[in-house]
Amino acid sequence: MPEFPRQFPNGKTTELFHYPISAIMSMGYEKRRSVTLLALGGFFVNVVVQLVNPLLKITVCSVNQFQWPITKDTPIIRMGQRTFFFAFPGLLYALQFPRVCGPTVVAYLVRLFKRFSYYQDFAEVSTADSVAGYPCSDNEPSLWNIVRPLAEPMAHEILLLFGHRPGLSRFYVSNHNSSYTRAIRLSATTRTIMEAFVSGSLTLSCITIQDSYNEPPCIPARASIIVFTCLVDALEASTLVSHGFKTIPLLDSCNNAFYPSTGFRVWRLNDVGVINFVRGLDAAVKNEEECVLSKTVEESSSDEEKGEEVTSNVDDKGKGKQVMP
């Protein structure tokens, strides 16, 4: 597939992949274990590069403007012919494409995921009887009930390998800081970091580059997921303080994660960078939530008119919901 670069004053974004139909869902970690539709629409993969520091890069996925990063220290797990799980500290997403999305397109996307993330394919690690190596077909009504219990422990094991905290956010207290809210905040944070990257407001004074294995300086430094989740954690801690909680979990150091493999360098925000970005994130989160809600309603209404079987509401178990036809 061709690459489409877009130039900005201090950086550029390059479109590596685009498919016009997709759905991204949040797999809630709360007791109800709900499946929440986050966005419907075109799926994009973009790489963002700074012109001043061209070895600094971030890779961003999006569905209809809902954004999330992919990094070398977070897993993507393929759980079907066209179904993928993304795991982050405190979040679990499922991305699905319709059956008209052919194997050639998916194969190209898999190559990108292998390049930019910690990728695993369930069909390559499972020996159980299955559909083409997967637990069930992608349009199985009980898909999420079947594949989530298999994908989640795989994802959590990888996050732990890199020193991250899997599962429900530590800042989820008394129904504050839900998985859905965390997803909105991650999207807003991703957009903010991306804009700072190409505008030049994110400078070397805001970051730390980890080079544990003395990799050559010509190797690009890619963002750690901590760049994004440390800001989301700070927003969640602030929410608890604003609601009068006197005891809240301590924020993790931005330098806690460990990288057990060679061949890449990572960059993350230092204390100066975290302080600079947290200040402006509240407004960005509010705008993001309004945008996501409006887009979800708009796309769901459009799909109903077209007769497509994609819904924005789920029952307690998610059976038959959020599965693309």
PDB file of C-alpha atoms in Angstrom, residues 91-283:
ATOM      1  CA  LEU A  91      -7.373  -0.766  29.098  1.00  0.00           C
ATOM      2  CA  LEU A  92      -8.289  -3.538  26.679  1.00  0.00           C
ATOM      3  CA  TYR A  93      -9.593  -2.795  23.165  1.00  0.00           C
ATOM      4  CA  ALA A  94     -10.972  -4.983  20.390  1.00  0.00           C
ATOM      5  CA  LEU A  95     -10.702  -3.919  16.748  1.00  0.00           C
ATOM      6  CA  GLN A  96     -12.768  -5.674  14.112  1.00  0.00           C
ATOM      7  CA  PHE A  97     -13.140  -5.450  10.348  1.00  0.00           C
ATOM      8  CA  PRO A  98     -16.111  -6.668   8.254  1.00  0.00           C
ATOM      9  CA  ARG A  99     -16.012  -9.919   6.310  1.00  0.00           C
ATOM     10  CA  VAL A 100     -15.433  -8.016   3.039  1.00  0.00           C
ATOM     11  CA  CYS A 101     -11.968  -7.145   4.357  1.00  0.00           C
ATOM     12  CA  GLY A 102      -9.908  -9.756   2.523  1.00  0.00           C
ATOM     13  CA  PRO A 103      -6.827 -11.721   3.629  1.00  0.00           C
ATOM     14  CA  THR A 104      -4.415  -9.639   1.539  1.00  0.00           C
ATOM     15  CA  VAL A 105      -5.419  -6.451   3.346  1.00  0.00           C
ATOM     16  CA  VAL A 106      -5.242  -8.131   6.746  1.00  0.00           C
ATOM     17  CA  ALA A 107      -1.831  -9.631   5.935  1.00  0.00           C
ATOM     18  CA  TYR A 108      -0.452  -6.172   5.168  1.00  0.00           C
ATOM     19  CA  LEU A 109      -1.871  -4.810   8.424  1.00  0.00           C
ATOM     20  CA  VAL A 110      -0.311  -7.700  10.355  1.00  0.00           C
ATOM     21  CA  ARG A 111       3.104  -6.804   8.917  1.00  0.00           C
ATOM     22  CA  LEU A 112       2.667  -3.269  10.256  1.00  0.00           C
ATOM     23  CA  PHE A 113       1.602  -4.540  13.672  1.00  0.00           C
ATOM     24  CA  LYS A 114       4.670  -6.792  13.818  1.00  0.00           C
ATOM     25  CA  ARG A 115       6.852  -3.821  12.981  1.00  0.00           C
ATOM     26  CA  PHE A 116       5.434  -1.340  15.483  1.00  0.00           C
ATOM     27  CA  SER A 117       4.057  -3.388  18.397  1.00  0.00           C
ATOM     28  CA  TYR A 118       4.562  -6.566  20.412  1.00  0.00           C
ATOM     29  CA  TYR A 119       2.455  -8.785  18.165  1.00  0.00           C
ATOM     30  CA  GLN A 120       1.119 -12.278  18.798  1.00  0.00           C
ATOM     31  CA  ASP A 121      -1.267 -14.459  16.805  1.00  0.00           C
ATOM     32  CA  PHE A 122      -3.496 -16.803  18.796  1.00  0.00           C
ATOM     33  CA  ALA A 123      -3.533 -19.281  15.904  1.00  0.00           C
ATOM     34  CA  GLU A 124       0.242 -19.641  16.154  1.00  0.00           C
ATOM     35  CA  VAL A 125       0.330 -20.365  19.896  1.00  0.00           C
ATOM     36  CA  SER A 126      -2.835 -22.441  20.355  1.00  0.00           C
ATOM     37  CA  THR A 127      -3.120 -26.183  19.759  1.00  0.00           C
ATOM     38  CA  ALA A 128      -6.848 -26.431  20.514  1.00  0.00           C
ATOM     39  CA  ASP A 129      -9.449 -27.364  17.906  1.00  0.00           C
ATOM     40  CA  SER A 130     -10.665 -24.147  16.329  1.00  0.00           C
ATOM     41  CA  VAL A 131     -11.810 -22.297  13.227  1.00  0.00           C
ATOM     42  CA  ALA A 132      -8.672 -21.751  11.111  1.00  0.00           C
ATOM     43  CA  GLY A 133      -6.645 -21.728  14.314  1.00  0.00           C
ATOM     44  CA  TYR A 134      -8.971 -19.310  16.160  1.00  0.00           C
ATOM     45  CA  PRO A 135     -11.546 -20.031  18.905  1.00  0.00           C
ATOM     46  CA  CYS A 136     -14.543 -19.214  16.698  1.00  0.00           C
ATOM     47  CA  SER A 137     -15.575 -17.322  13.582  1.00  0.00           C
ATOM     48  CA  ASP A 138     -15.433 -13.523  13.643  1.00  0.00           C
ATOM     49  CA  ASN A 139     -19.207 -13.136  13.293  1.00  0.00           C
ATOM     50  CA  GLU A 140     -20.073 -15.592  16.085  1.00  0.00           C
ATOM     51  CA  PRO A 141     -22.774 -13.891  18.245  1.00  0.00           C
ATOM     52  CA  SER A 142     -20.931 -14.853  21.446  1.00  0.00           C
ATOM     53  CA  LEU A 143     -17.541 -13.815  20.052  1.00  0.00           C
ATOM     54  CA  TRP A 144     -16.475 -11.544  22.911  1.00  0.00           C
ATOM     55  CA  ASN A 145     -17.551 -14.042  25.579  1.00  0.00           C
ATOM     56  CA  ILE A 146     -15.408 -16.686  23.879  1.00  0.00           C
ATOM     57  CA  VAL A 147     -12.255 -14.813  22.890  1.00  0.00           C
ATOM     58  CA  ARG A 148     -11.807 -12.341  25.728  1.00  0.00           C
ATOM     59  CA  PRO A 149     -10.989 -14.984  28.391  1.00  0.00           C
ATOM     60  CA  LEU A 150      -8.298 -16.274  26.019  1.00  0.00           C
ATOM     61  CA  ALA A 151      -6.859 -12.942  24.871  1.00  0.00           C
ATOM     62  CA  GLU A 152      -6.811 -11.186  28.243  1.00  0.00           C
ATOM     63  CA  PRO A 153      -4.265 -13.405  30.052  1.00  0.00           C
ATOM     64  CA  MET A 154      -1.981 -13.359  27.007  1.00  0.00           C
ATOM     65  CA  ALA A 155      -2.114  -9.566  26.944  1.00  0.00           C
ATOM     66  CA  HIS A 156      -1.578  -9.234  30.690  1.00  0.00           C
ATOM     67  CA  GLU A 157       1.464 -11.498  30.587  1.00  0.00           C
ATOM     68  CA  ILE A 158       3.089  -9.267  27.963  1.00  0.00           C
ATOM     69  CA  LEU A 159       2.306  -6.082  29.880  1.00  0.00           C
ATOM     70  CA  LEU A 160       3.846  -7.580  33.014  1.00  0.00           C
ATOM     71  CA  LEU A 161       6.922  -8.550  30.994  1.00  0.00           C
ATOM     72  CA  PHE A 162       7.497  -4.856  30.316  1.00  0.00           C
ATOM     73  CA  GLY A 163       6.826  -3.771  33.886  1.00  0.00           C
ATOM     74  CA  HIS A 164       3.321  -2.400  33.271  1.00  0.00           C
ATOM     75  CA  ARG A 165       0.188  -2.841  35.416  1.00  0.00           C
ATOM     76  CA  PRO A 166      -2.516  -4.785  33.542  1.00  0.00           C
ATOM     77  CA  GLY A 167      -6.192  -4.876  34.411  1.00  0.00           C
ATOM     78  CA  LEU A 168      -8.439  -2.317  36.051  1.00  0.00           C
ATOM     79  CA  SER A 169      -6.846   1.064  36.719  1.00  0.00           C
ATOM     80  CA  ARG A 170      -5.616   1.588  40.282  1.00  0.00           C
ATOM     81  CA  PHE A 171      -7.450   4.919  40.221  1.00  0.00           C
ATOM     82  CA  TYR A 172     -10.894   3.367  39.685  1.00  0.00           C
ATOM     83  CA  VAL A 173     -12.529   4.214  43.021  1.00  0.00           C
ATOM     84  CA  SER A 174     -16.258   4.420  43.802  1.00  0.00           C
ATOM     85  CA  ASN A 175     -17.169   4.420  40.097  1.00  0.00           C
ATOM     86  CA  HIS A 176     -14.766   7.256  39.304  1.00  0.00           C
ATOM     87  CA  ASN A 177     -12.321   6.759  36.406  1.00  0.00           C
ATOM     88  CA  SER A 178     -14.162   4.025  34.503  1.00  0.00           C
ATOM     89  CA  SER A 179     -12.626   2.081  31.617  1.00  0.00           C
ATOM     90  CA  TYR A 180     -14.670   4.160  29.174  1.00  0.00           C
ATOM     91  CA  THR A 181     -13.413   7.427  30.681  1.00  0.00           C
ATOM     92  CA  ARG A 182      -9.852   6.123  30.610  1.00  0.00           C
ATOM     93  CA  ALA A 183     -10.253   5.291  26.907  1.00  0.00           C
ATOM     94  CA  ILE A 184     -11.461   8.831  26.193  1.00  0.00           C
ATOM     95  CA  ARG A 185      -8.508  10.248  28.109  1.00  0.00           C
ATOM     96  CA  LEU A 186      -6.055   8.034  26.252  1.00  0.00           C
ATOM     97  CA  SER A 187      -7.456   9.238  22.926  1.00  0.00           C
ATOM     98  CA  ALA A 188      -7.211  12.884  24.020  1.00  0.00           C
ATOM     99  CA  THR A 189      -3.671  12.338  25.282  1.00  0.00           C
ATOM    100  CA  THR A 190      -2.655  10.647  22.030  1.00  0.00           C
ATOM    101  CA  ARG A 191      -4.028  13.559  20.016  1.00  0.00           C
ATOM    102  CA  THR A 192      -2.280  16.106  22.266  1.00  0.00           C
ATOM    103  CA  ILE A 193       1.100  14.355  22.051  1.00  0.00           C
ATOM    104  CA  MET A 194       0.736  13.963  18.290  1.00  0.00           C
ATOM    105  CA  GLU A 195      -0.040  17.664  17.832  1.00  0.00           C
ATOM    106  CA  ALA A 196       2.860  18.650  20.092  1.00  0.00           C
ATOM    107  CA  PHE A 197       5.138  16.394  18.072  1.00  0.00           C
ATOM    108  CA  VAL A 198       4.456  18.089  14.736  1.00  0.00           C
ATOM    109  CA  SER A 199       4.111  21.632  16.123  1.00  0.00           C
ATOM    110  CA  GLY A 200       7.508  21.548  17.805  1.00  0.00           C
ATOM    111  CA  SER A 201       6.216  22.158  21.340  1.00  0.00           C
ATOM    112  CA  LEU A 202       7.482  18.738  22.429  1.00  0.00           C
ATOM    113  CA  THR A 203      11.237  19.284  22.679  1.00  0.00           C
ATOM    114  CA  LEU A 204      14.180  17.204  23.856  1.00  0.00           C
ATOM    115  CA  SER A 205      13.997  18.985  27.225  1.00  0.00           C
ATOM    116  CA  CYS A 206      10.679  17.178  27.847  1.00  0.00           C
ATOM    117  CA  ILE A 207      11.824  13.618  27.173  1.00  0.00           C
ATOM    118  CA  THR A 208      14.221  10.871  28.204  1.00  0.00           C
ATOM    119  CA  ILE A 209      15.580   8.316  25.739  1.00  0.00           C
ATOM    120  CA  GLN A 210      16.236   4.843  27.125  1.00  0.00           C
ATOM    121  CA  ASP A 211      19.100   2.966  25.497  1.00  0.00           C
ATOM    122  CA  SER A 212      19.686   0.030  27.823  1.00  0.00           C
ATOM    123  CA  TYR A 213      21.516  -2.095  25.277  1.00  0.00           C
ATOM    124  CA  ASN A 214      23.797   0.567  23.753  1.00  0.00           C
ATOM    125  CA  GLU A 215      21.970   0.491  20.463  1.00  0.00           C
ATOM    126  CA  PRO A 216      23.531   2.556  17.638  1.00  0.00           C
ATOM    127  CA  PRO A 217      22.338   6.190  17.636  1.00  0.00           C
ATOM    128  CA  CYS A 218      20.976   5.701  14.119  1.00  0.00           C
ATOM    129  CA  ILE A 219      18.203   3.430  15.461  1.00  0.00           C
ATOM    130  CA  PRO A 220      14.926   5.365  15.860  1.00  0.00           C
ATOM    131  CA  ALA A 221      13.600   5.968  19.365  1.00  0.00           C
ATOM    132  CA  ARG A 222       9.919   5.057  19.522  1.00  0.00           C
ATOM    133  CA  ALA A 223       7.486   6.168  22.178  1.00  0.00           C
ATOM    134  CA  SER A 224       6.846   3.973  25.200  1.00  0.00           C
ATOM    135  CA  ILE A 225       3.228   3.519  26.205  1.00  0.00           C
ATOM    136  CA  ILE A 226       4.206   5.301  29.428  1.00  0.00           C
ATOM    137  CA  VAL A 227       4.339   8.558  27.433  1.00  0.00           C
ATOM    138  CA  PHE A 228       0.558   8.351  27.255  1.00  0.00           C
ATOM    139  CA  THR A 229      -0.546   6.372  30.310  1.00  0.00           C
ATOM    140  CA  CYS A 230       1.430   8.433  32.825  1.00  0.00           C
ATOM    141  CA  LEU A 231      -0.612  11.459  31.726  1.00  0.00           C
ATOM    142  CA  VAL A 232      -3.870   9.500  31.940  1.00  0.00           C
ATOM    143  CA  ASP A 233      -2.908   8.309  35.431  1.00  0.00           C
ATOM    144  CA  ALA A 234      -2.250  11.908  36.471  1.00  0.00           C
ATOM    145  CA  LEU A 235      -5.702  12.940  35.217  1.00  0.00           C
ATOM    146  CA  GLU A 236      -7.322  10.083  37.140  1.00  0.00           C
ATOM    147  CA  ALA A 237      -5.465  10.993  40.333  1.00  0.00           C
ATOM    148  CA  SER A 238      -6.572  14.604  39.885  1.00  0.00           C
ATOM    149  CA  THR A 239     -10.191  13.448  39.527  1.00  0.00           C
ATOM    150  CA  LEU A 240     -10.033  11.635  42.869  1.00  0.00           C
ATOM    151  CA  VAL A 241      -8.524  14.681  44.578  1.00  0.00           C
ATOM    152  CA  SER A 242     -11.221  16.944  43.140  1.00  0.00           C
ATOM    153  CA  HIS A 243     -13.909  14.608  44.520  1.00  0.00           C
ATOM    154  CA  GLY A 244     -12.502  14.826  48.032  1.00  0.00           C
ATOM    155  CA  PHE A 245     -10.639  11.525  48.317  1.00  0.00           C
ATOM    156  CA  LYS A 246      -7.884  11.991  50.870  1.00  0.00           C
ATOM    157  CA  THR A 247      -6.033   8.762  50.099  1.00  0.00           C
ATOM    158  CA  ILE A 248      -5.189   7.944  46.496  1.00  0.00           C
ATOM    159  CA  PRO A 249      -2.691   5.548  44.894  1.00  0.00           C
ATOM    160  CA  LEU A 250       0.755   6.972  44.232  1.00  0.00           C
ATOM    161  CA  LEU A 251       1.659   7.747  40.639  1.00  0.00           C
ATOM    162  CA  ASP A 252       4.231   5.393  39.152  1.00  0.00           C
ATOM    163  CA  SER A 253       7.567   6.798  38.080  1.00  0.00           C
ATOM    164  CA  CYS A 254       7.746   7.430  34.344  1.00  0.00           C
ATOM    165  CA  ASN A 255      10.979   5.411  34.333  1.00  0.00           C
ATOM    166  CA  ASN A 256       9.702   2.190  35.925  1.00  0.00           C
ATOM    167  CA  ALA A 257       9.218   0.033  32.831  1.00  0.00           C
ATOM    168  CA  PHE A 258      11.819  -2.523  31.810  1.00  0.00           C
ATOM    169  CA  TYR A 259      12.617  -3.498  28.224  1.00  0.00           C
ATOM    170  CA  PRO A 260      13.911  -7.060  28.008  1.00  0.00           C
ATOM    171  CA  SER A 261      14.623  -7.145  24.273  1.00  0.00           C
ATOM    172  CA  THR A 262      17.205  -5.445  22.096  1.00  0.00           C
ATOM    173  CA  GLY A 263      16.851  -3.794  18.712  1.00  0.00           C
ATOM    174  CA  PHE A 264      14.938  -0.657  19.611  1.00  0.00           C
ATOM    175  CA  ARG A 265      15.202   2.451  21.739  1.00  0.00           C
ATOM    176  CA  VAL A 266      12.299   4.093  23.528  1.00  0.00           C
ATOM    177  CA  TRP A 267      11.550   7.624  24.642  1.00  0.00           C
ATOM    178  CA  ARG A 268       9.248   8.808  27.407  1.00  0.00           C
ATOM    179  CA  LEU A 269       8.303  12.066  29.089  1.00  0.00           C
ATOM    180  CA  ASN A 270      10.425  13.280  31.981  1.00  0.00           C
ATOM    181  CA  ASP A 271       8.975  15.181  34.949  1.00  0.00           C
ATOM    182  CA  VAL A 272       9.118  18.490  33.065  1.00  0.00           C
ATOM    183  CA  GLY A 273       7.247  16.974  30.135  1.00  0.00           C
ATOM    184  CA  VAL A 274       4.544  15.436  32.328  1.00  0.00           C
ATOM    185  CA  ILE A 275       3.892  18.740  34.123  1.00  0.00           C
ATOM    186  CA  ASN A 276       3.766  20.683  30.850  1.00  0.00           C
ATOM    187  CA  PHE A 277       1.235  18.361  29.233  1.00  0.00           C
ATOM    188  CA  VAL A 278      -1.055  17.661  32.198  1.00  0.00           C
ATOM    189  CA  ARG A 279      -1.887  21.361  32.461  1.00  0.00           C
ATOM    190  CA  GLY A 280      -3.752  21.450  29.167  1.00  0.00           C
ATOM    191  CA  LEU A 281      -5.314  18.004  29.091  1.00  0.00           C
ATOM    192  CA  ASP A 282      -8.604  18.681  30.927  1.00  0.00           C
ATOM    193  CA  ALA A 283      -9.978  20.762  28.055  1.00  0.00           C
TER     194      ALA A 283
END
